[in-house]
XYZ file of C-alpha atoms in Angstrom:
707
model
C -78.213 -115.342 122.581
C -75.664 -114.117 120.143
C -73.485 -111.216 121.236
C -72.576 -108.322 119.023
C -69.288 -106.446 119.034
C -69.457 -102.695 118.486
C -66.418 -101.410 116.609
C -65.679 -97.746 116.013
C -63.159 -96.960 113.283
C -60.728 -94.035 113.379
C -58.016 -93.494 110.753
C -58.715 -97.002 109.438
C -57.477 -98.581 112.694
C -59.766 -100.793 114.768
C -59.608 -103.071 117.788
C -61.540 -106.261 118.334
C -62.298 -108.225 121.453
C -63.620 -111.760 121.713
C -64.402 -113.115 125.136
C -65.230 -116.770 125.536
C -64.557 -119.648 127.853
C -65.829 -123.209 127.685
C -64.594 -126.099 129.758
C -61.082 -125.612 131.037
C -60.046 -123.122 128.347
C -61.441 -121.857 125.061
C -60.766 -119.099 122.600
C -62.448 -117.204 119.837
C -60.766 -114.585 117.703
C -58.566 -114.249 114.671
C -56.107 -111.427 114.044
C -52.897 -111.029 112.152
C -51.222 -110.299 115.493
C -52.927 -110.815 118.807
C -52.518 -110.100 122.491
C -53.880 -113.081 124.396
C -55.468 -112.270 127.744
C -56.001 -115.442 129.795
C -57.997 -115.168 133.005
C -57.599 -118.213 135.242
C -60.180 -118.592 138.008
C -59.678 -120.586 141.193
C -61.468 -121.164 144.464
C -60.175 -119.790 147.756
C -61.584 -122.287 150.274
C -60.153 -120.286 153.175
C -62.125 -117.190 152.112
C -65.712 -117.933 151.135
C -67.307 -115.204 149.043
C -64.109 -114.486 147.160
C -62.284 -116.138 144.270
C -58.847 -115.655 142.770
C -58.462 -114.455 139.189
C -55.019 -114.464 137.597
C -54.966 -112.478 134.364
C -51.963 -113.068 132.109
C -51.097 -111.265 128.880
C -49.070 -112.937 126.126
C -47.756 -110.137 123.941
C -46.525 -110.038 120.343
C -43.210 -108.277 119.757
C -44.857 -105.251 118.142
C -46.608 -104.189 121.358
C -44.870 -101.186 122.937
C -47.165 -100.383 125.846
C -49.930 -102.070 127.826
C -51.965 -100.915 130.788
C -54.792 -102.541 132.707
C -57.568 -100.945 134.723
C -58.937 -103.163 137.481
C -62.496 -102.654 138.790
C -62.474 -100.920 142.170
C -64.229 -103.865 143.821
C -61.275 -106.151 143.071
C -58.026 -106.272 145.038
C -54.645 -106.813 143.390
C -52.797 -109.432 145.471
C -49.651 -109.830 143.343
C -48.104 -108.610 140.101
C -45.496 -109.861 137.654
C -44.259 -107.390 135.048
C -46.806 -104.740 136.046
C -46.288 -101.624 138.135
C -49.028 -99.646 139.854
C -49.419 -96.189 138.309
C -52.449 -94.461 139.790
C -55.909 -95.333 141.002
C -56.769 -98.804 139.758
C -54.360 -98.780 136.812
C -51.290 -100.937 136.254
C -48.682 -100.532 133.528
C -46.521 -103.179 131.842
C -42.773 -102.820 132.461
C -42.038 -103.295 128.739
C -39.788 -106.309 129.303
C -41.698 -109.200 130.869
C -42.923 -111.502 128.082
C -46.079 -112.620 129.893
C -46.976 -110.058 132.559
C -49.739 -110.974 134.982
C -51.909 -109.721 137.816
C -53.339 -111.851 140.619
C -56.662 -110.505 141.844
C -58.998 -111.282 144.694
C -62.509 -110.922 143.290
C -65.712 -110.715 145.371
C -68.032 -113.377 143.973
C -71.254 -112.913 145.938
C -74.093 -110.784 144.645
C -77.084 -110.096 146.827
C -80.482 -108.490 146.385
C -82.913 -106.320 148.244
C -86.652 -106.717 148.162
C -88.822 -109.808 148.069
C -87.554 -112.457 145.659
C -85.435 -109.925 143.796
C -84.357 -110.454 140.265
C -80.913 -109.903 138.860
C -81.050 -107.243 136.199
C -77.439 -107.278 135.088
C -76.006 -109.435 132.365
C -72.366 -109.355 131.355
C -71.700 -108.529 127.760
C -68.475 -107.863 125.909
C -67.421 -104.290 126.558
C -67.620 -101.691 123.822
C -64.540 -101.179 121.676
C -63.144 -97.787 120.739
C -60.034 -96.600 118.955
C -58.042 -93.824 120.597
C -55.699 -92.992 117.741
C -53.236 -94.435 115.248
C -51.625 -97.641 116.483
C -53.502 -97.514 119.764
C -56.628 -99.341 120.840
C -58.690 -99.546 123.954
C -61.295 -102.027 125.177
C -63.673 -100.512 127.645
C -64.080 -103.182 130.347
C -66.316 -103.096 133.383
C -65.147 -100.416 135.851
C -67.629 -101.630 138.433
C -70.149 -104.403 138.537
C -73.003 -101.951 137.994
C -71.457 -100.191 134.971
C -74.369 -99.795 132.591
C -72.234 -99.273 129.501
C -70.818 -102.800 129.768
C -73.895 -104.595 131.038
C -77.181 -105.460 129.394
C -80.538 -106.297 130.887
C -81.235 -109.884 131.754
C -83.391 -111.724 134.202
C -83.634 -114.280 136.856
C -86.987 -115.801 137.613
C -88.672 -117.466 140.513
C -91.946 -119.251 141.007
C -92.972 -116.970 143.863
C -93.530 -113.251 144.194
C -90.598 -111.259 142.909
C -89.380 -107.696 143.146
C -87.730 -105.639 140.435
C -85.247 -104.138 142.936
C -81.699 -105.367 142.441
C -78.292 -104.565 143.845
C -75.763 -105.808 141.317
C -72.589 -104.636 143.010
C -69.879 -107.179 143.700
C -69.208 -107.731 147.368
C -69.722 -109.941 150.357
C -73.267 -111.090 150.876
C -75.226 -109.462 153.640
C -76.751 -111.621 156.338
C -79.967 -113.145 155.085
C -79.276 -111.954 151.560
C -80.629 -113.700 148.507
C -78.024 -114.552 145.914
C -77.741 -114.421 142.165
C -74.056 -115.419 142.360
C -72.257 -117.026 145.263
C -68.991 -118.581 146.404
C -69.264 -121.062 149.277
C -65.569 -121.892 149.428
C -66.027 -125.419 148.073
C -67.898 -124.316 144.932
C -68.901 -121.105 143.219
C -71.207 -119.782 140.517
C -69.660 -116.485 139.554
C -69.454 -113.892 136.790
C -66.192 -113.875 134.867
C -64.246 -110.730 135.824
C -63.700 -108.092 133.159
C -60.875 -105.580 132.898
C -60.106 -102.438 130.951
C -57.056 -102.938 128.738
C -55.161 -100.299 126.755
C -52.277 -101.067 124.419
C -50.088 -99.511 121.717
C -47.916 -101.057 119.046
C -45.504 -100.173 116.280
C -45.613 -101.179 112.639
C -48.409 -101.591 110.122
C -49.685 -104.923 111.410
C -52.884 -104.513 113.397
C -52.816 -105.893 116.958
C -56.044 -107.115 118.510
C -57.026 -108.616 121.842
C -58.241 -112.163 122.396
C -59.693 -113.085 125.774
C -59.675 -116.583 127.199
C -60.974 -117.995 130.443
C -59.528 -121.018 132.219
C -60.366 -122.795 135.460
C -57.650 -123.954 137.834
C -59.066 -127.257 139.036
C -62.504 -128.710 138.305
C -64.991 -126.317 136.797
C -66.544 -124.943 133.620
C -66.117 -121.450 132.188
C -68.605 -119.949 129.778
C -68.733 -116.649 127.940
C -69.634 -114.582 130.990
C -70.232 -116.995 133.868
C -68.232 -119.798 135.453
C -68.859 -122.688 137.808
C -65.911 -123.654 140.002
C -65.868 -126.968 141.835
C -66.410 -130.722 141.383
C -69.157 -131.621 138.942
C -70.428 -133.892 136.188
C -71.109 -132.545 132.707
C -73.766 -133.954 130.382
C -73.969 -132.914 126.746
C -76.428 -133.086 123.891
C -76.136 -131.942 120.286
C -79.371 -130.741 118.726
C -80.212 -128.491 115.787
C -76.687 -127.177 115.445
C -76.325 -126.465 119.163
C -74.232 -128.148 121.829
C -76.222 -128.118 125.056
C -74.144 -128.634 128.210
C -75.708 -129.394 131.582
C -73.299 -128.950 134.493
C -74.368 -130.757 137.678
C -72.258 -129.792 140.704
C -71.366 -132.513 143.187
C -73.238 -130.472 145.808
C -76.466 -130.416 143.758
C -79.381 -132.847 144.000
C -81.014 -132.710 140.585
C -84.790 -133.193 140.777
C -85.080 -134.244 137.135
C -82.714 -136.650 135.408
C -79.963 -135.080 133.280
C -81.421 -136.948 130.309
C -84.849 -135.371 130.862
C -83.442 -131.855 131.192
C -81.445 -132.242 127.988
C -84.502 -133.731 126.253
C -86.493 -130.616 127.137
C -83.756 -128.215 126.044
C -83.098 -130.099 122.805
C -86.798 -130.161 121.973
C -87.049 -126.423 122.628
C -83.998 -125.844 120.439
C -85.864 -127.305 117.481
C -89.345 -126.023 118.289
C -88.256 -122.378 118.379
C -87.573 -121.289 114.819
C -87.229 -117.534 115.286
C -84.559 -117.186 117.932
C -80.830 -116.938 117.336
C -79.178 -120.263 118.196
C -75.804 -120.085 119.917
C -73.293 -122.770 118.996
C -73.111 -123.739 122.667
C -75.368 -123.158 125.655
C -74.259 -123.985 129.190
C -76.683 -124.465 132.101
C -75.576 -125.092 135.688
C -77.912 -126.955 138.055
C -77.445 -124.704 141.078
C -77.228 -126.411 144.491
C -80.111 -125.419 146.749
C -78.068 -125.195 149.948
C -77.806 -121.418 149.554
C -80.561 -118.835 149.640
C -81.017 -117.957 145.974
C -83.064 -114.922 145.026
C -84.307 -116.048 141.603
C -84.919 -119.654 140.588
C -82.761 -119.176 137.533
C -80.575 -116.659 135.788
C -79.421 -116.305 132.183
C -76.199 -114.321 132.020
C -74.120 -113.179 129.092
C -76.222 -114.618 126.289
C -75.401 -118.333 126.408
C -74.798 -119.133 130.095
C -77.418 -119.775 132.748
C -77.994 -121.384 136.098
C -81.234 -122.970 137.281
C -82.046 -124.252 140.761
C -81.396 -127.991 140.780
C -84.833 -128.701 142.276
C -86.705 -127.002 139.415
C -89.438 -129.019 137.708
C -89.992 -129.722 134.041
C -93.730 -130.429 134.413
C -94.849 -126.917 135.309
C -95.988 -124.036 133.077
C -93.407 -121.804 134.812
C -90.666 -124.147 133.536
C -87.462 -122.405 134.656
C -85.205 -124.619 132.516
C -87.028 -123.503 129.377
C -87.512 -119.915 130.544
C -83.747 -119.421 130.822
C -83.139 -121.278 127.551
C -85.567 -118.952 125.737
C -83.533 -115.986 126.987
C -80.524 -117.376 125.105
C -82.582 -117.067 121.906
C -83.448 -113.389 122.461
C -80.594 -111.609 120.687
C -81.971 -108.073 120.682
C -81.603 -105.054 122.943
C -84.916 -103.439 123.919
C -85.832 -99.899 124.808
C -87.917 -99.158 127.916
C -91.016 -99.494 125.730
C -90.161 -103.011 124.603
C -88.159 -104.530 127.464
C -91.302 -106.308 128.716
C -90.962 -108.616 125.698
C -87.876 -110.261 127.224
C -89.668 -111.615 130.284
C -93.110 -111.853 128.737
C -91.712 -113.769 125.773
C -89.589 -116.113 127.900
C -92.498 -116.829 130.254
C -94.932 -117.517 127.420
C -92.604 -119.737 125.425
C -91.623 -121.684 128.555
C -95.281 -122.551 129.112
C -96.085 -123.202 125.446
C -93.061 -125.447 124.920
C -93.849 -127.362 128.111
C -97.395 -127.875 126.826
C -96.140 -129.015 123.428
C -93.760 -131.446 125.114
C -96.749 -133.089 126.788
C -95.596 -132.237 130.317
C -98.673 -130.166 131.283
C -102.305 -130.026 130.200
C -103.883 -127.209 128.249
C -105.897 -126.193 131.310
C -102.682 -125.799 133.323
C -101.241 -123.674 130.543
C -104.369 -121.528 130.276
C -104.653 -121.152 134.042
C -101.107 -119.855 134.197
C -101.723 -117.292 131.440
C -104.858 -116.169 133.301
C -102.656 -114.800 136.091
C -101.867 -111.891 133.783
C -105.499 -110.749 134.130
C -105.262 -110.402 137.912
C -104.293 -107.445 140.036
C -101.788 -105.913 140.367
C -100.508 -107.081 136.977
C -103.566 -106.361 134.838
C -103.409 -102.594 135.315
C -99.887 -102.266 133.967
C -99.132 -100.522 130.687
C -96.398 -102.745 129.312
C -94.743 -100.006 127.259
C -94.445 -97.890 130.439
C -92.305 -99.755 133.019
C -93.131 -97.197 135.735
C -96.677 -98.631 135.794
C -95.542 -102.193 136.462
C -96.379 -103.778 139.765
C -94.848 -107.050 140.853
C -94.408 -109.396 137.930
C -96.432 -107.497 135.366
C -93.859 -107.904 132.598
C -93.734 -111.651 133.280
C -97.408 -112.469 133.690
C -99.321 -109.850 131.727
C -96.452 -109.925 129.241
C -96.848 -113.687 128.745
C -100.593 -113.312 128.189
C -100.055 -110.569 125.599
C -97.367 -112.508 123.711
C -99.639 -115.564 123.709
C -102.546 -113.515 122.412
C -100.434 -112.068 119.609
C -99.068 -115.514 118.769
C -102.610 -116.898 118.415
C -103.755 -113.911 116.343
C -100.763 -114.187 113.986
C -101.352 -117.916 113.498
C -105.045 -117.312 112.815
C -104.418 -114.426 110.403
C -101.901 -116.443 108.375
C -103.619 -119.853 108.558
C -100.702 -121.161 110.594
C -98.011 -119.997 108.178
C -96.514 -117.549 110.694
C -96.315 -117.315 114.473
C -94.705 -115.056 117.058
C -91.454 -116.786 116.062
C -91.459 -114.471 113.039
C -91.654 -111.447 115.338
C -88.752 -112.760 117.409
C -86.705 -113.324 114.262
C -87.326 -109.734 113.150
C -86.409 -108.314 116.552
C -83.204 -110.356 116.575
C -82.200 -108.909 113.213
C -82.245 -105.347 114.561
C -78.740 -104.081 115.325
C -80.039 -101.117 117.309
C -82.335 -100.981 120.296
C -85.795 -102.241 119.390
C -88.316 -99.418 119.631
C -92.058 -99.690 120.082
C -92.584 -98.711 116.447
C -90.235 -101.458 115.291
C -91.974 -103.996 117.517
C -95.380 -103.086 116.099
C -94.006 -103.211 112.548
C -92.648 -106.708 113.200
C -96.066 -107.819 114.477
C -97.765 -106.387 111.382
C -95.279 -108.092 109.060
C -95.833 -111.443 110.761
C -99.618 -111.095 110.958
C -101.703 -108.213 109.640
C -102.749 -104.672 110.502
C -105.465 -105.909 112.857
C -102.884 -107.864 114.816
C -100.692 -104.781 114.949
C -103.588 -102.739 116.313
C -104.153 -105.366 119.002
C -100.460 -105.243 119.907
C -100.626 -101.456 120.268
C -103.763 -101.632 122.420
C -102.399 -104.296 124.775
C -99.008 -102.625 125.222
C -99.788 -98.898 125.133
C -102.923 -99.012 127.321
C -103.992 -101.037 130.341
C -106.285 -103.203 128.192
C -106.027 -106.901 129.072
C -106.703 -109.709 126.579
C -108.843 -112.721 127.385
C -107.470 -116.228 127.457
C -108.874 -118.642 124.889
C -110.588 -122.005 124.952
C -109.045 -125.334 124.054
C -111.119 -125.370 120.855
C -109.754 -121.948 119.882
C -106.261 -123.140 120.727
C -106.685 -126.178 118.488
C -107.944 -124.045 115.621
C -104.996 -121.661 115.824
C -102.195 -123.970 116.900
C -103.559 -127.237 115.573
C -103.134 -130.472 117.408
C -99.612 -130.847 118.675
C -97.368 -131.947 115.795
C -95.525 -135.253 115.858
C -92.605 -135.117 118.276
C -90.343 -138.134 118.153
C -88.060 -138.839 121.110
C -85.590 -141.703 121.374
C -84.989 -143.058 124.881
C -81.307 -143.890 125.248
C -81.358 -145.370 128.722
C -79.646 -148.592 129.760
C -78.346 -150.645 126.848
C -79.938 -148.584 124.064
C -76.569 -147.951 122.410
C -73.778 -150.508 122.358
C -70.510 -151.470 120.693
C -70.151 -155.051 119.445
C -66.987 -156.615 118.118
C -63.926 -158.674 118.931
C -62.924 -156.295 121.722
C -66.171 -156.005 123.605
C -69.910 -156.337 123.648
C -70.687 -153.408 125.883
C -73.176 -150.591 126.333
C -71.999 -147.060 125.601
C -72.397 -144.071 127.884
C -73.585 -141.230 125.673
C -74.338 -138.716 128.413
C -71.615 -136.471 126.998
C -73.138 -136.621 123.514
C -70.134 -138.441 122.043
C -68.528 -141.874 121.988
C -65.529 -143.619 120.441
C -65.318 -146.954 118.610
C -62.521 -148.791 116.813
C -62.559 -149.786 113.161
C -64.189 -153.176 112.901
C -66.633 -152.568 115.735
C -70.373 -152.342 115.175
C -72.474 -149.493 116.520
C -75.763 -151.029 117.651
C -78.854 -148.958 118.417
C -81.671 -150.708 120.253
C -83.898 -147.946 121.561
C -87.525 -147.040 122.087
C -88.927 -144.138 120.080
C -92.114 -142.415 121.236
C -94.320 -139.921 119.414
C -95.192 -137.394 122.122
C -97.355 -135.427 119.707
C -100.997 -135.941 118.777
C -100.495 -136.285 115.020
C -98.953 -139.315 113.347
C -95.528 -138.742 111.889
C -92.281 -140.186 110.615
C -89.265 -141.073 112.723
C -85.778 -141.775 111.474
C -82.423 -142.809 112.889
C -79.518 -142.074 110.560
C -75.788 -142.654 110.818
C -73.817 -140.286 108.586
C -70.173 -139.958 107.639
C -69.257 -136.563 106.185
C -72.897 -136.027 105.305
C -73.254 -139.385 103.543
C -75.721 -141.867 105.000
C -73.966 -145.019 106.188
C -76.978 -146.692 107.796
C -80.550 -145.699 108.500
C -83.858 -146.962 109.752
C -87.241 -145.376 110.273
C -90.982 -145.721 110.201
C -94.251 -144.060 111.106
C -95.887 -143.701 114.510
C -99.352 -142.623 115.570
C -99.664 -139.923 118.197
C -98.777 -141.257 121.638
C -97.426 -144.533 120.253
C -94.029 -146.133 120.864
C -91.972 -148.760 119.086
C -88.579 -150.424 119.257
C -85.954 -149.272 116.773
C -82.788 -151.158 115.886
C -79.825 -150.153 113.766
C -76.601 -152.136 113.369
C -73.635 -150.734 111.428
C -70.106 -152.142 111.319
C -67.698 -149.234 110.938
C -64.615 -150.107 108.915
C -63.266 -146.614 108.164
C -61.632 -144.340 110.730
C -63.485 -141.019 110.600
C -66.025 -138.825 112.376
C -69.645 -139.985 112.201
C -72.916 -138.532 113.482
C -75.843 -140.588 114.752
C -78.863 -138.370 114.029
C -81.963 -139.155 116.087
C -83.983 -136.151 114.996
C -83.880 -133.774 117.936
C -80.646 -135.341 119.154
C -77.252 -135.973 117.588
C -74.428 -138.127 118.959
C -70.864 -137.715 117.753
C -69.214 -141.055 116.975
C -65.462 -141.054 116.509
C -64.086 -144.159 114.816
C -60.356 -144.667 115.282
C -57.832 -147.310 114.389
C -57.182 -149.687 117.282
C -54.455 -148.680 119.674
C -51.451 -150.920 120.288
C -51.488 -152.625 123.679
C -48.440 -152.805 125.906
C -46.869 -156.078 127.079
C -46.541 -155.418 130.773
C -44.922 -158.611 131.914
C -43.923 -162.153 131.016
C -43.174 -164.701 133.719
C -42.672 -168.454 134.168
C -43.775 -170.553 137.093
C -40.468 -172.440 137.109
C -37.080 -171.048 136.204
C -35.332 -174.463 136.415
C -36.860 -177.793 135.312
C -35.918 -181.209 134.113
C -36.437 -182.132 130.482
C -40.081 -182.830 129.592
C -41.406 -181.016 132.673
C -44.122 -178.497 131.750
C -43.429 -174.785 132.240
C -46.333 -172.369 132.587
C -45.754 -169.015 130.864
C -47.926 -166.020 131.806
C -48.166 -162.876 129.654
C -49.990 -159.691 130.691
C -50.891 -157.027 128.131
C -52.641 -153.732 128.856
C -54.520 -151.080 126.927
C -54.027 -147.707 128.635
C -55.885 -145.813 125.892
C -59.498 -144.665 125.833
C -60.381 -146.766 122.779
C -59.991 -150.472 121.865
C -56.612 -151.994 121.135
C -55.214 -155.145 119.583
C -51.944 -156.494 118.213
C -50.549 -159.772 116.959
C -47.540 -160.870 118.965
C -44.978 -163.440 117.839
C -44.289 -166.118 120.441
C -40.652 -167.148 120.185
C -38.557 -169.772 121.937
C -34.823 -169.267 121.539
C -35.478 -166.834 118.669
C -37.687 -169.253 116.756
C -41.302 -168.201 116.184
C -43.506 -171.005 117.354
C -46.864 -169.237 117.226
C -48.770 -165.954 117.432
C -51.211 -164.397 119.850
C -53.746 -161.634 119.000
C -55.365 -160.226 122.140
C -58.288 -157.779 121.848
C -58.637 -155.270 124.657
C -61.405 -152.841 125.508
C -60.454 -149.325 126.672
C -58.435 -149.315 129.903
C -58.401 -153.102 130.069
C -55.657 -155.613 130.790
C -55.600 -159.262 129.722
C -53.511 -162.109 131.090
C -52.879 -165.186 128.944
C -51.263 -168.440 130.107
C -49.701 -171.229 128.034
C -47.495 -174.249 128.656
C -44.229 -175.385 127.039
C -41.997 -178.400 127.585
C -38.310 -178.708 126.698
C -36.583 -181.954 125.642
C -33.043 -180.544 125.454
C -30.957 -179.199 128.254
C -29.504 -175.710 128.555
C -30.771 -172.139 128.897
C -33.901 -171.399 126.905
C -35.555 -168.001 126.328
C -39.283 -167.428 125.789
C -40.207 -163.998 124.368
C -43.454 -162.119 123.684
C -43.036 -158.568 122.418
C -40.329 -156.823 124.423
C -40.655 -159.152 127.418
C -38.820 -162.424 127.951
C -38.018 -165.038 130.553
C -35.354 -167.759 130.755
C -35.626 -171.374 131.863
C -32.732 -173.682 132.802
C -33.429 -177.233 131.517
C -31.553 -180.393 132.383
C -31.279 -182.943 129.478
C -33.505 -183.853 126.462
C -34.596 -181.999 123.237
C -37.019 -179.118 122.515
C -40.591 -179.896 121.546
C -41.336 -177.399 118.756
C -44.456 -175.301 118.717
C -46.304 -173.397 121.393
C -49.855 -174.685 121.424
C -52.713 -172.251 121.581
C -50.961 -169.175 120.144
C -51.488 -169.063 116.418
C -52.107 -171.795 113.848
C -51.642 -174.917 115.960
C -53.499 -178.123 115.287
C -54.334 -181.413 116.887
C -54.851 -182.395 120.482
C -52.299 -179.907 121.864
C -54.169 -176.973 120.316
C -57.475 -178.139 121.748
C -55.898 -178.666 125.156
C -54.382 -175.179 125.201
C -57.621 -173.579 124.067
C -59.247 -174.971 127.203
C -56.328 -173.817 129.320
C -56.556 -170.274 127.983
C -60.272 -170.097 128.587
C -59.697 -170.979 132.210
C -56.554 -168.936 132.787
C -57.275 -165.674 130.932
C -58.074 -162.787 133.260
C -59.516 -159.462 132.188
C -59.182 -156.459 134.391
C -60.504 -152.927 133.942
C -58.599 -150.064 135.505
C -60.711 -147.295 136.942
């Protein structure tokens, strides 16, 4: 979900706040002059339920005053350049270049009721201007501050209550969590602070917020995971989808399957606002979670690691859909958040071929049962249990089918979602009904009013009616990239590539080889295509046509000779391919098996070269004896590989002789005779000696990979 910043202007002076955090540290803002607030989060293994947050301010010279208000639930453990003034406020001493506060922050959030749902989502605080050359960002004064929080949801497959306690603090015994710190790992909101500053001069000073993690972890816009983990990435439809799997989590589905589902949903939903990046944490199930999943802050979410993809109540997709809902509802329309997410989760799961239509219909039918059926969706006080989820899903589905029927498939509820997302104010009931009418017709609007303003309950529809309105499922092409589906071939290596992160690196001269299976998971025949592009220009491509349910093998082979950024486009999935010039290996050592020999005795010379870089390396080394080049050697090394080469020389003349490769050398003391020129096997040698050394190298060369 996109986030909006509210800016109030007074005397032509304004303040802006951008709060982001991805990976170890990220930033988003641009000002002529900027205060940088960096919040670094770390675990406190000795104190489960609490994390440390160190907030540091880097100040431009024009800033004359700075004060920070800390939420009352957080404890200041140490300060540098700040002095306590009153209450929870701290003031900069005016001298320290990078003042900081170290805070102890309660991380656990617990719930009351049966399967309670979190109803608090962090959002950037409002921004106001307090006068000329002064600005203030209104942060969160407590975890339940409504002016800095927006409604969100968790969801669970069982019965759930709407009661929620969103205050920070230690978990009560037997509590059910929406956020938790176990000591060894944590899923936690990112702390927010109130900051006030003043400056001199005409140059505007803004505030840029960053979040970092001290140690392993991932920070998002509003939520962070702290602890050991693996991250899997996928690029699809302009989005970067990141799946974070903690070491403590046992993922029921494969990371590839989860990313497949999210990427497919990213493309199938046309009306929602796509964030540039969405982060989902697979939450370990060793703690007693309240919901099965929680979207928080617009583009961050966690989902229980044991959640299934083949269920109409698909939690992975439910939380993803929330990231596409970029509007703020009123009480009359807030049912659309959960009803819409629940409906789309089921519909997308059906369209992905993971459930049958009867499973989908049976799930929607739950909205017709008590106590949900009697709810008036536009009046939250009438809701019982999961009325907004279950009756809401049935109503959204009914409106979706009616819109498709009224427009012969030209529009769907996606058009309603797009209209709601375009509203900068809270979406009223009148605006919702107008969006339905614009997408469908007046009859559809009347149905929307009846099903939301009264306790009327729509019927579900038959498979035949579903086919007429939705059509058979469209072609959906999916490339399976398991095993050796993607490889690099060339002088350095013939190896498979791990593309779990959504990116890979090759060297110029290597070939990118795709050998994958593509399957049409839809019912209609359609076209598939695999395209490799450089700066938008097609470098290589292949494609064809597949009937519904059919599969075929697809190959693509492209030798990449230019260093640049490429994209392998597989329809719903994109893989970044960075092509770089080969690195230069390092000659680690050169040694001889004898340091003193008689003339004509063979001396074995061993050279070890290493490639410490993350991409292939090669170099041509001159082999010299007493300063005279007698040959060359061009080793090719894969990333993090070392190679040992061995060759033999004999000396016919006495004296001290030096053999050199790169910066390494060794000396040999020889008694009598003359030097036999040439070092066979390295470079352009000919005849029997060259053949003999070629065999020797094949036997003696050793390749080692460093972990």
